[in-house]
Amino acid sequence: MIELQEVYKVYDGTTRALNGVSIKIEDGEFVFVVGPSGSGKSTLIKLLSAELKPTEGKVLVNGFDVSELRRRDIPYLRRTIGVVFQDFRLIDNKTVYENVAFVMRAVGTPTRIIKKRVPYVLELVGLKNKSRRLPHQLSGGEQQRVAIARALVNNPDVIIADEPTGNLDPSRSVELMMLLEKINKLGTTVLVVTHERELVNQLEKRVIAIERGSIISDRTGGYYLDEPVEE
Amino acid sequence: MNQLKNKTLPNIGYFIKEGIVSIKLHGLMSFAAVTVIGACLLIICTFGLVAYNIDLLIDGLASQNEIAVFIDEAMTREQAVALQAAIESIPNVEQCTFVPKEEAFDAYLEMMGEDAYIMEDLREDNPLRDEYRVVMKDVALHDETVDAIKKIEGVGATNSEKEISDRLIQIKTVVNAVSYALVALLGAVSIFIISNTIKLAMFARKDEIAIMKMVGATDGFIRAPFVVEGMTLGLLGGIFALLAEWGVYDFITEKLVASSGLFTMVGWGELWQGLLPLMLGAGVVIGILGSTMTIRKFLRV
């Protein structure tokens, strides 16, 4: 579960990125976070992965209190989250299999379990027959699916996708969203930060809209708003 | 939360593989690091061995508590013999034996062995002096005893192993000071070299490190392959230094010291077993220090 209670984030003592944000996302939800550039979406993701600490308020993620988290405990919070980035962030000189396997190794998973789990996850994202390819031998959509497999392989409670379709064409974007929906149906909470209006409207999930560091709309089965809503 | 805190399993095979891959990837830098560390350890070790040999030499000399007392050439044989009572009256003198210059000459010829015939012509014009061999009760009172002997009229000069030993101690003090300075200086150079090599390796893998941090790898897990890399470079430097020391030490003992016939040095055969863990251990410690210093900066993600 993710919960933000009256969260403020101020950079350099002057720039307010988040302005008293409160959100609660239950286990198993599929949520879109939308908003223009500079609205505070990236800050929100950084708070959830403990890259940042809130200036004020509480950030609770899967039982961890980010506001109080000690440096040495951060890895254990991150093991409960899978992050997918717009630019994929795959390791160029590792094969698809190795890109996925190494994150399991990074959390100390024994090799025999890695050998079973990685093919399963690659099959889930439709890349089982490309496990020996290097990232540059794959299309953008395939690379993003490797990134999703990597985010998924440690069986996290939450997947956070930061503009996952930003580098994909429309048809690949739809495929990717379908994949995320499939993962969500298997029980993983999915949080997608995006600009893709059509995709958001098409899936009819919960949509949280942020602007200038404040939540301006939070509707289940909602849609991407054109204009900010006056409260 | 505690469930998630299960300790990262020691994935030794993975760490070693990643460390070795990184060494190969930066072959030239790795080679340079091994060479520089090896050279630094070689210099430190050579000075250490010189100091060790001087130490042994001093120990050997200190066990001989004998003073040679040479009688003034102006004294007749009778006068020289008469000095025995005066010498024996000094409290620290345990034993005092008169050695006539003829006997001393014979002993000298015997020491020269096959080359003795060169000196045979000098027998009639013996350049040596009558002397006393004085054995002290307490070697710590050497200086006082020598002073007392020199005050006796008719004593020309004294010579003892203790005087040589004192000179050697002075040399050893200098060698030790140089050795400590070298350990500090060259140790720092070695650590700096390892640190730079690891910095290069970490920079090449900074994206990988960021991803590892993002998926919840602990600092220890990320650090391990780089520590393995640093340790391996240090270890190879240690092996290189040990092999080079073998050559250098053999050259010093056989070509320089043995041929001069001045003194003997401990053979390599007696030394290498002790040096092996020392050199390899020093290499490993340098490797660990150099790598952990660099990694610390990179892990602040």
Coordinates of C-alpha atoms in Angstrom, one line a residue:
Chain A
M1 CA 0.0 0.0 0.0
I2 CA 1.1 3.5 -0.8
E3 CA 0.0 6.5 1.4
L4 CA 1.1 10.1 1.3
Q5 CA -0.1 12.3 4.2
E6 CA 0.1 16.0 3.7
V7 CA 3.4 15.8 1.9
Y8 CA 5.4 18.9 1.1
K9 CA 8.7 18.8 -0.9
V10 CA 10.7 22.1 -1.1
Y11 CA 14.0 22.2 -3.1
D12 CA 16.7 24.7 -2.0
G13 CA 14.3 26.2 0.6
T14 CA 12.3 28.0 -2.1
T15 CA 11.1 25.8 -4.9
R16 CA 7.9 24.0 -3.9
A17 CA 7.6 20.7 -5.8
L18 CA 4.8 19.2 -3.8
N19 CA 2.3 21.2 -1.8
G20 CA 0.5 19.2 0.8
V21 CA -0.2 16.1 -1.3
S22 CA -2.3 13.3 0.3
I23 CA -2.9 10.1 -1.7
K24 CA -3.8 6.6 -0.7
I25 CA -3.3 3.7 -3.2
E26 CA -4.6 0.3 -2.0
D27 CA -2.9 -3.0 -2.9
G28 CA -3.8 -4.3 -6.4
E29 CA -4.9 -0.9 -7.8
F30 CA -4.0 0.4 -11.3
V31 CA -3.5 4.2 -11.1
F32 CA -2.4 6.8 -13.6
V33 CA -0.7 9.9 -12.4
V34 CA -1.0 12.7 -15.0
G35 CA 0.1 16.3 -15.1
P36 CA 2.2 18.7 -17.2
S37 CA 5.9 18.9 -17.0
G38 CA 7.1 20.4 -13.7
S39 CA 3.9 19.5 -11.9
G40 CA 5.6 17.3 -9.3
K41 CA 5.2 13.9 -10.9
S42 CA 8.9 13.0 -10.9
T43 CA 9.3 14.3 -7.3
L44 CA 6.4 12.0 -6.3
I45 CA 8.2 8.9 -7.9
K46 CA 11.5 9.9 -6.2
L47 CA 9.7 10.1 -2.9
L48 CA 8.2 6.6 -3.4
S49 CA 11.6 5.1 -4.2
A50 CA 13.3 6.9 -1.3
E51 CA 15.6 8.9 -3.7
L52 CA 14.2 11.9 -1.8
K53 CA 12.8 12.5 1.6
P54 CA 9.8 14.7 2.1
T55 CA 10.3 18.2 3.6
E56 CA 7.1 17.7 5.6
G57 CA 4.5 15.0 5.9
K58 CA 4.6 11.2 5.8
V59 CA 5.3 8.9 2.8
L60 CA 4.4 5.2 3.5
V61 CA 5.3 2.6 0.9
N62 CA 4.6 -1.1 1.5
G63 CA 5.1 -0.8 5.2
F64 CA 8.2 1.5 5.1
D65 CA 8.0 5.1 6.3
V66 CA 10.2 6.9 3.8
S67 CA 10.3 10.0 6.0
E68 CA 12.0 8.1 8.7
L69 CA 13.9 5.5 6.6
R70 CA 17.6 5.0 7.4
R71 CA 20.0 4.9 4.5
R72 CA 20.9 1.3 5.1
D73 CA 17.2 0.2 4.9
I74 CA 16.5 1.9 1.6
P75 CA 17.5 -1.2 -0.5
Y76 CA 14.8 -3.2 1.4
L77 CA 12.1 -0.7 0.5
R78 CA 13.3 -0.7 -3.2
R79 CA 12.9 -4.5 -3.3
T80 CA 9.2 -4.0 -2.9
I81 CA 9.0 -1.7 -5.9
G82 CA 9.8 -2.3 -9.6
V83 CA 10.6 0.8 -11.6
V84 CA 10.2 1.2 -15.4
F85 CA 11.8 4.2 -17.0
Q86 CA 11.0 6.1 -20.3
D87 CA 14.5 5.4 -21.5
F88 CA 14.5 1.7 -20.5
R89 CA 17.9 1.9 -18.8
L90 CA 19.1 -1.5 -19.9
I91 CA 22.7 -2.5 -19.7
D92 CA 24.0 -2.5 -23.2
N93 CA 26.6 -5.3 -22.9
K94 CA 24.3 -7.8 -21.1
T95 CA 21.8 -10.0 -22.9
V96 CA 18.1 -9.8 -22.3
Y97 CA 18.4 -12.8 -19.9
E98 CA 21.3 -11.2 -18.1
N99 CA 19.6 -7.8 -17.8
V100 CA 16.7 -9.5 -16.0
A101 CA 18.7 -12.0 -14.0
F102 CA 21.2 -9.6 -12.6
V103 CA 18.5 -7.8 -10.6
M104 CA 17.6 -11.1 -8.9
R105 CA 21.3 -11.7 -8.2
A106 CA 21.5 -8.2 -6.8
V107 CA 19.1 -9.1 -4.0
G108 CA 20.9 -12.3 -3.3
T109 CA 18.6 -14.8 -5.1
P110 CA 20.2 -18.3 -5.5
T111 CA 21.1 -19.2 -9.1
R112 CA 18.7 -22.2 -9.2
I113 CA 15.7 -19.9 -8.5
I114 CA 17.0 -17.3 -11.1
K115 CA 17.1 -20.0 -13.7
K116 CA 13.4 -20.8 -13.2
R117 CA 12.1 -17.3 -12.6
V118 CA 13.7 -15.4 -15.5
P119 CA 12.3 -17.6 -18.3
Y120 CA 8.9 -17.4 -16.7
V121 CA 9.0 -13.6 -16.6
L122 CA 10.4 -13.3 -20.1
E123 CA 7.5 -15.5 -21.3
L124 CA 5.0 -13.2 -19.5
V125 CA 6.3 -10.2 -21.4
G126 CA 6.6 -12.2 -24.7
L127 CA 10.3 -12.2 -25.0
K128 CA 11.3 -15.8 -24.1
N129 CA 12.7 -16.5 -27.6
K130 CA 14.8 -13.3 -27.5
S131 CA 16.6 -14.0 -24.2
R132 CA 20.0 -14.2 -25.9
R133 CA 19.7 -10.9 -27.8
L134 CA 21.5 -7.7 -26.7
P135 CA 19.4 -4.6 -26.1
H136 CA 20.4 -2.9 -29.3
Q137 CA 19.2 -5.9 -31.3
L138 CA 15.6 -5.2 -30.0
S139 CA 12.9 -2.7 -31.0
G140 CA 12.0 0.1 -28.6
G141 CA 8.8 -1.8 -27.6
E142 CA 10.8 -4.9 -26.9
Q143 CA 13.4 -3.0 -24.9
Q144 CA 10.6 -1.6 -22.8
R145 CA 9.2 -5.1 -22.2
V146 CA 12.7 -6.2 -21.0
A147 CA 12.6 -3.2 -18.6
I148 CA 9.1 -4.4 -17.4
A149 CA 10.4 -8.0 -17.0
R150 CA 13.3 -6.6 -15.0
A151 CA 10.9 -4.6 -12.8
L152 CA 8.7 -7.6 -12.3
V153 CA 11.2 -10.3 -11.7
N154 CA 11.8 -9.7 -8.0
N155 CA 8.0 -10.0 -7.5
P156 CA 7.5 -6.5 -6.2
D157 CA 4.3 -5.3 -4.5
V158 CA 4.2 -2.2 -6.8
I159 CA 5.4 -1.4 -10.3
I160 CA 6.0 2.3 -11.0
A161 CA 6.3 3.2 -14.7
D162 CA 7.6 6.6 -15.4
E163 CA 6.4 7.7 -18.9
P164 CA 6.8 4.1 -20.1
T165 CA 5.4 4.8 -23.5
G166 CA 7.4 8.0 -24.1
N167 CA 9.7 6.4 -26.6
L168 CA 7.2 4.1 -28.3
D169 CA 4.8 4.4 -31.2
P170 CA 1.0 4.3 -30.5
S171 CA 0.5 0.7 -31.3
R172 CA 3.4 -0.4 -29.1
S173 CA 2.1 1.9 -26.4
V174 CA -1.2 0.1 -26.3
E175 CA 0.5 -3.3 -26.2
L176 CA 2.6 -2.1 -23.3
M177 CA -0.4 -0.9 -21.4
M178 CA -2.1 -4.2 -22.0
L179 CA 0.9 -5.9 -20.5
L180 CA 0.8 -3.7 -17.4
E181 CA -2.9 -4.4 -17.1
K182 CA -2.1 -8.1 -17.3
I183 CA 0.5 -7.8 -14.6
N184 CA -2.0 -5.8 -12.4
K185 CA -4.5 -8.6 -12.8
L186 CA -1.9 -11.0 -11.4
G187 CA -2.1 -8.9 -8.2
T188 CA 0.7 -6.3 -8.5
T189 CA -0.2 -2.6 -7.8
V190 CA 0.6 -0.5 -10.9
L191 CA 1.3 3.2 -10.9
V192 CA 1.8 4.8 -14.3
V193 CA 3.0 8.3 -14.8
T194 CA 2.1 9.4 -18.3
H195 CA 1.2 12.2 -20.8
E196 CA -0.7 9.8 -23.1
R197 CA -4.2 11.1 -23.0
E198 CA -5.7 8.5 -25.3
L199 CA -4.3 5.6 -23.4
V200 CA -5.5 6.9 -20.1
N201 CA -9.0 7.5 -21.4
Q202 CA -9.0 4.1 -23.1
L203 CA -8.2 2.1 -20.0
E204 CA -10.6 3.9 -17.6
K205 CA -8.6 3.4 -14.5
R206 CA -8.1 5.7 -11.5
V207 CA -6.5 8.9 -12.6
I208 CA -4.7 11.3 -10.2
A209 CA -4.0 14.7 -11.8
I210 CA -1.2 16.9 -10.4
E211 CA -0.5 20.4 -11.2
R212 CA 1.9 22.8 -9.5
G213 CA 2.5 20.3 -6.7
S214 CA -1.1 19.8 -5.8
I215 CA -3.7 17.2 -6.6
I216 CA -6.3 18.8 -8.7
S217 CA -8.3 15.6 -9.5
D218 CA -8.5 12.0 -8.2
R219 CA -11.2 9.9 -9.9
T220 CA -11.7 6.2 -10.2
G221 CA -12.6 5.3 -13.8
G222 CA -11.6 8.8 -14.5
Y223 CA -10.0 10.4 -17.5
Y224 CA -7.2 12.7 -18.4
L225 CA -8.4 16.3 -18.1
D226 CA -7.7 18.9 -20.7
E227 CA -7.8 21.8 -18.3
P228 CA -7.0 22.1 -14.6
V229 CA -10.1 21.9 -12.5
E230 CA -10.8 24.9 -10.3
E231 CA -11.3 23.7 -6.8
Chain B
M1 CA 10.0 -5.9 6.7
N2 CA 12.2 -8.3 8.6
Q3 CA 11.5 -11.0 6.1
L4 CA 12.9 -8.7 3.4
K5 CA 16.1 -8.2 5.4
N6 CA 17.4 -11.7 4.8
K7 CA 21.1 -11.3 4.3
T8 CA 22.3 -11.1 0.7
L9 CA 23.6 -14.6 0.0
P10 CA 27.3 -14.7 -0.5
N11 CA 27.4 -14.9 -4.3
I12 CA 31.2 -15.4 -4.3
G13 CA 31.3 -16.9 -7.8
Y14 CA 29.5 -13.9 -9.3
F15 CA 31.7 -11.4 -7.5
I16 CA 34.9 -13.1 -8.6
K17 CA 33.6 -13.3 -12.2
E18 CA 32.6 -9.7 -12.3
G19 CA 35.9 -8.6 -10.8
I20 CA 38.0 -10.5 -13.3
V21 CA 35.9 -9.3 -16.3
S22 CA 36.5 -5.8 -15.2
I23 CA 40.2 -6.3 -14.9
K24 CA 40.3 -7.7 -18.5
L25 CA 38.1 -4.9 -19.7
H26 CA 40.6 -2.3 -18.6
G27 CA 43.7 -4.4 -19.4
L28 CA 46.2 -1.7 -19.9
M29 CA 45.2 0.2 -16.7
S30 CA 45.2 -3.1 -14.8
F31 CA 48.6 -3.9 -16.1
A32 CA 49.9 -0.5 -15.1
A33 CA 48.4 -0.8 -11.6
V34 CA 50.0 -4.3 -11.1
T35 CA 53.4 -3.0 -12.3
V36 CA 53.4 0.1 -10.1
I37 CA 52.2 -1.8 -7.0
G38 CA 54.7 -4.5 -7.7
A39 CA 57.5 -1.9 -8.1
C40 CA 56.5 -0.2 -4.9
L41 CA 56.4 -3.4 -2.9
L42 CA 59.7 -4.5 -4.4
I43 CA 61.4 -1.3 -3.2
I44 CA 59.9 -1.6 0.3
C45 CA 60.8 -5.2 0.5
T46 CA 64.4 -4.7 -0.6
F47 CA 64.9 -2.1 2.1
G48 CA 63.2 -4.3 4.6
L49 CA 65.6 -7.2 3.8
V50 CA 68.7 -5.0 4.0
A51 CA 67.5 -3.9 7.5
Y52 CA 66.8 -7.5 8.5
N53 CA 70.3 -8.6 7.4
I54 CA 72.0 -5.7 9.3
D55 CA 69.9 -6.8 12.4
L56 CA 71.3 -10.4 12.1
L57 CA 74.8 -9.1 11.7
I58 CA 74.4 -6.9 14.8
D59 CA 73.1 -9.9 16.8
G60 CA 76.0 -12.0 15.7
L61 CA 78.6 -9.3 16.8
A62 CA 76.9 -8.5 20.1
S63 CA 77.4 -12.0 21.3
Q64 CA 81.2 -11.6 21.1
N65 CA 82.2 -9.6 24.2
E66 CA 85.9 -9.5 23.4
I67 CA 88.1 -6.5 23.0
A68 CA 91.5 -6.5 21.2
V69 CA 94.0 -4.3 23.1
F70 CA 97.0 -3.3 21.0
I71 CA 100.2 -2.5 22.8
D72 CA 102.2 0.6 21.8
E73 CA 105.1 -0.3 19.5
A74 CA 107.6 1.6 21.8
M75 CA 107.1 -1.0 24.5
T76 CA 109.4 -3.9 24.8
R77 CA 108.1 -7.5 25.1
E78 CA 108.7 -7.5 28.8
Q79 CA 106.9 -4.2 29.4
A80 CA 104.0 -5.5 27.3
V81 CA 103.7 -8.7 29.3
A82 CA 103.8 -6.7 32.5
L83 CA 100.7 -4.8 31.5
Q84 CA 98.5 -7.9 32.1
A85 CA 98.2 -7.2 35.8
A86 CA 97.0 -3.6 35.1
I87 CA 94.4 -4.8 32.7
E88 CA 93.2 -7.6 35.0
S89 CA 92.7 -5.1 37.8
I90 CA 89.8 -3.4 35.8
P91 CA 86.6 -4.6 37.5
N92 CA 84.7 -5.6 34.3
V93 CA 87.6 -7.8 32.9
E94 CA 86.8 -11.4 33.1
Q95 CA 89.8 -12.8 31.3
C96 CA 92.9 -11.3 29.8
T97 CA 95.2 -13.3 27.4
F98 CA 98.5 -12.1 25.9
V99 CA 99.0 -12.7 22.2
P100 CA 102.5 -12.0 21.0
K101 CA 102.7 -10.4 17.5
E102 CA 104.3 -13.6 16.0
E103 CA 101.3 -15.6 17.1
A104 CA 99.0 -13.0 15.8
F105 CA 100.9 -13.1 12.5
D106 CA 100.5 -16.9 12.2
A107 CA 96.8 -16.6 13.0
Y108 CA 96.5 -14.0 10.3
L109 CA 98.3 -16.2 7.7
E110 CA 96.0 -19.0 8.7
M111 CA 92.9 -16.8 8.1
M112 CA 94.3 -16.0 4.6
G113 CA 94.5 -19.6 3.7
E114 CA 95.8 -20.2 0.2
D115 CA 96.9 -16.6 -0.2
A116 CA 99.1 -16.7 2.8
Y117 CA 102.3 -17.0 0.9
I118 CA 101.8 -13.3 -0.3
M119 CA 102.4 -12.2 3.3
E120 CA 105.2 -14.7 4.2
D121 CA 107.9 -12.2 3.3
L122 CA 106.7 -9.9 6.0
R123 CA 107.4 -12.4 8.7
E124 CA 110.8 -10.8 9.5
D125 CA 109.3 -7.3 9.4
N126 CA 106.0 -8.2 11.2
P127 CA 103.7 -5.1 11.0
L128 CA 101.4 -6.4 13.7
R129 CA 101.6 -5.5 17.4
D130 CA 101.6 -7.5 20.6
E131 CA 98.1 -7.6 21.9
Y132 CA 95.8 -8.7 24.7
R133 CA 92.4 -10.4 24.1
V134 CA 90.2 -9.1 26.9
V135 CA 86.9 -10.8 27.7
M136 CA 84.3 -8.6 29.5
K137 CA 82.0 -9.8 32.3
D138 CA 79.2 -7.4 31.2
V139 CA 79.1 -6.2 27.5
A140 CA 76.9 -3.3 28.6
L141 CA 79.9 -1.8 30.4
H142 CA 81.9 -1.9 27.1
D143 CA 82.6 1.9 26.8
E144 CA 83.7 2.3 30.4
T145 CA 85.9 -0.8 30.1
V146 CA 87.6 0.5 26.9
D147 CA 88.1 3.9 28.6
A148 CA 89.8 2.3 31.6
I149 CA 92.0 0.1 29.3
K150 CA 93.1 3.1 27.2
K151 CA 94.2 5.0 30.4
I152 CA 96.8 2.3 31.0
E153 CA 100.2 3.5 29.9
G154 CA 101.5 1.5 27.0
V155 CA 98.1 0.7 25.4
G156 CA 98.1 1.9 21.8
A157 CA 94.6 1.2 20.5
T158 CA 91.6 -1.0 21.1
N159 CA 89.2 -2.7 18.7
S160 CA 86.1 -4.6 19.4
E161 CA 83.1 -6.1 17.6
K162 CA 81.0 -3.7 19.8
E163 CA 82.4 -0.7 18.0
I164 CA 81.5 -2.3 14.6
S165 CA 78.1 -3.2 16.1
D166 CA 77.5 0.5 17.1
R167 CA 78.3 1.6 13.6
L168 CA 76.0 -0.9 12.2
I169 CA 73.2 0.2 14.5
Q170 CA 73.7 3.7 13.2
I171 CA 73.4 2.4 9.6
K172 CA 70.4 0.4 10.6
T173 CA 68.7 3.4 12.1
V174 CA 69.1 5.3 8.8
V175 CA 67.9 2.3 6.8
N176 CA 64.9 1.9 9.1
A177 CA 64.0 5.6 8.8
V178 CA 64.2 5.3 5.0
S179 CA 62.2 2.1 5.0
Y180 CA 59.4 3.7 7.1
A181 CA 59.3 6.7 4.8
L182 CA 59.2 4.4 1.8
V183 CA 56.4 2.3 3.2
A184 CA 54.3 5.5 3.8
L185 CA 55.1 7.1 0.4
L186 CA 55.0 4.0 -1.8
G187 CA 52.0 2.6 0.1
A188 CA 50.1 5.8 -0.6
V189 CA 51.2 5.7 -4.3
S190 CA 49.9 2.1 -4.6
I191 CA 46.6 2.9 -2.9
F192 CA 46.2 5.9 -5.2
I193 CA 46.9 3.7 -8.3
I194 CA 44.4 1.1 -7.2
S195 CA 41.9 3.8 -6.4
N196 CA 42.2 5.3 -9.9
T197 CA 41.8 1.9 -11.6
I198 CA 38.7 1.2 -9.6
K199 CA 37.3 4.7 -10.3
L200 CA 37.7 4.0 -14.0
A201 CA 35.9 0.6 -13.6
M202 CA 33.1 2.2 -11.6
F203 CA 32.7 5.0 -14.0
A204 CA 32.3 2.5 -16.9
R205 CA 29.6 0.8 -14.9
K206 CA 27.9 3.8 -13.4
D207 CA 24.5 3.0 -15.2
E208 CA 24.7 -0.5 -13.9
I209 CA 25.4 0.7 -10.4
A210 CA 22.4 3.1 -10.6
I211 CA 20.1 0.3 -11.7
M212 CA 21.4 -2.0 -9.0
K213 CA 20.7 0.7 -6.4
M214 CA 17.2 1.2 -7.9
V215 CA 16.3 -2.5 -7.6
G216 CA 17.4 -2.8 -4.0
A217 CA 21.0 -4.1 -4.1
T218 CA 22.8 -3.3 -0.9
D219 CA 26.0 -1.3 -0.9
G220 CA 27.9 -4.4 0.1
F221 CA 26.6 -6.3 -3.0
I222 CA 27.6 -3.5 -5.3
R223 CA 30.9 -3.0 -3.6
A224 CA 32.0 -6.6 -3.7
P225 CA 33.1 -7.1 -7.3
F226 CA 35.1 -3.9 -7.2
V227 CA 36.8 -5.0 -4.0
V228 CA 37.6 -8.3 -5.7
E229 CA 39.1 -6.3 -8.6
G230 CA 41.2 -4.2 -6.2
M231 CA 42.3 -7.3 -4.2
T232 CA 43.2 -9.2 -7.3
L233 CA 45.3 -6.3 -8.7
G234 CA 47.0 -6.0 -5.3
L235 CA 47.6 -9.7 -5.1
L236 CA 49.1 -9.8 -8.6
G237 CA 51.3 -6.8 -7.7
G238 CA 52.5 -8.8 -4.6
I239 CA 53.3 -11.9 -6.7
F240 CA 55.1 -9.7 -9.2
A241 CA 57.1 -8.0 -6.4
L242 CA 58.0 -11.4 -4.8
L243 CA 59.3 -12.8 -8.0
A244 CA 61.3 -9.7 -8.8
E245 CA 62.7 -9.6 -5.2
W246 CA 64.0 -13.1 -5.8
G247 CA 66.1 -11.9 -8.7
V248 CA 67.2 -8.7 -7.0
Y249 CA 68.1 -10.4 -3.7
D250 CA 70.0 -13.2 -5.4
F251 CA 71.9 -10.6 -7.3
I252 CA 72.8 -8.7 -4.1
T253 CA 73.8 -11.8 -2.1
E254 CA 75.7 -13.6 -4.7
K255 CA 77.1 -11.0 -7.1
L256 CA 77.8 -8.1 -4.7
V257 CA 78.1 -9.4 -1.1
A258 CA 79.5 -12.9 -1.5
S259 CA 82.2 -11.8 -4.0
S260 CA 83.4 -9.0 -1.7
G261 CA 83.8 -11.5 1.2
L262 CA 83.0 -8.9 3.8
F263 CA 80.0 -10.5 5.4
T264 CA 77.3 -13.0 4.6
M265 CA 73.6 -12.5 4.1
V266 CA 70.7 -14.9 4.7
G267 CA 69.9 -17.0 1.6
W268 CA 66.7 -16.6 -0.4
G269 CA 65.8 -20.1 0.4
E270 CA 65.4 -19.2 4.1
L271 CA 63.4 -16.0 3.4
W272 CA 60.8 -16.7 0.7
Q273 CA 58.4 -18.7 2.8
G274 CA 58.2 -15.8 5.3
L275 CA 58.0 -13.2 2.6
L276 CA 55.2 -15.0 0.6
P277 CA 52.3 -14.3 3.0
L278 CA 53.8 -10.8 3.8
M279 CA 54.0 -9.7 0.2
L280 CA 50.6 -11.2 -0.9
G281 CA 49.0 -9.8 2.3
A282 CA 50.4 -6.3 1.6
G283 CA 49.1 -6.5 -1.9
V284 CA 45.6 -7.5 -0.8
V285 CA 45.5 -4.8 1.9
I286 CA 46.5 -2.2 -0.6
G287 CA 43.9 -3.5 -3.0
I288 CA 41.1 -3.4 -0.4
L289 CA 42.0 0.1 0.9
G290 CA 42.3 1.6 -2.6
S291 CA 39.0 0.1 -3.8
T292 CA 36.9 0.8 -0.8
M293 CA 38.0 4.4 -0.7
T294 CA 36.7 5.0 -4.2
I295 CA 33.5 3.0 -3.9
R296 CA 32.4 5.0 -1.0
K297 CA 32.0 8.1 -3.2
F298 CA 30.1 6.3 -5.9
L299 CA 27.5 4.7 -3.7
R300 CA 25.9 7.9 -2.6
V301 CA 23.0 7.4 -5.0

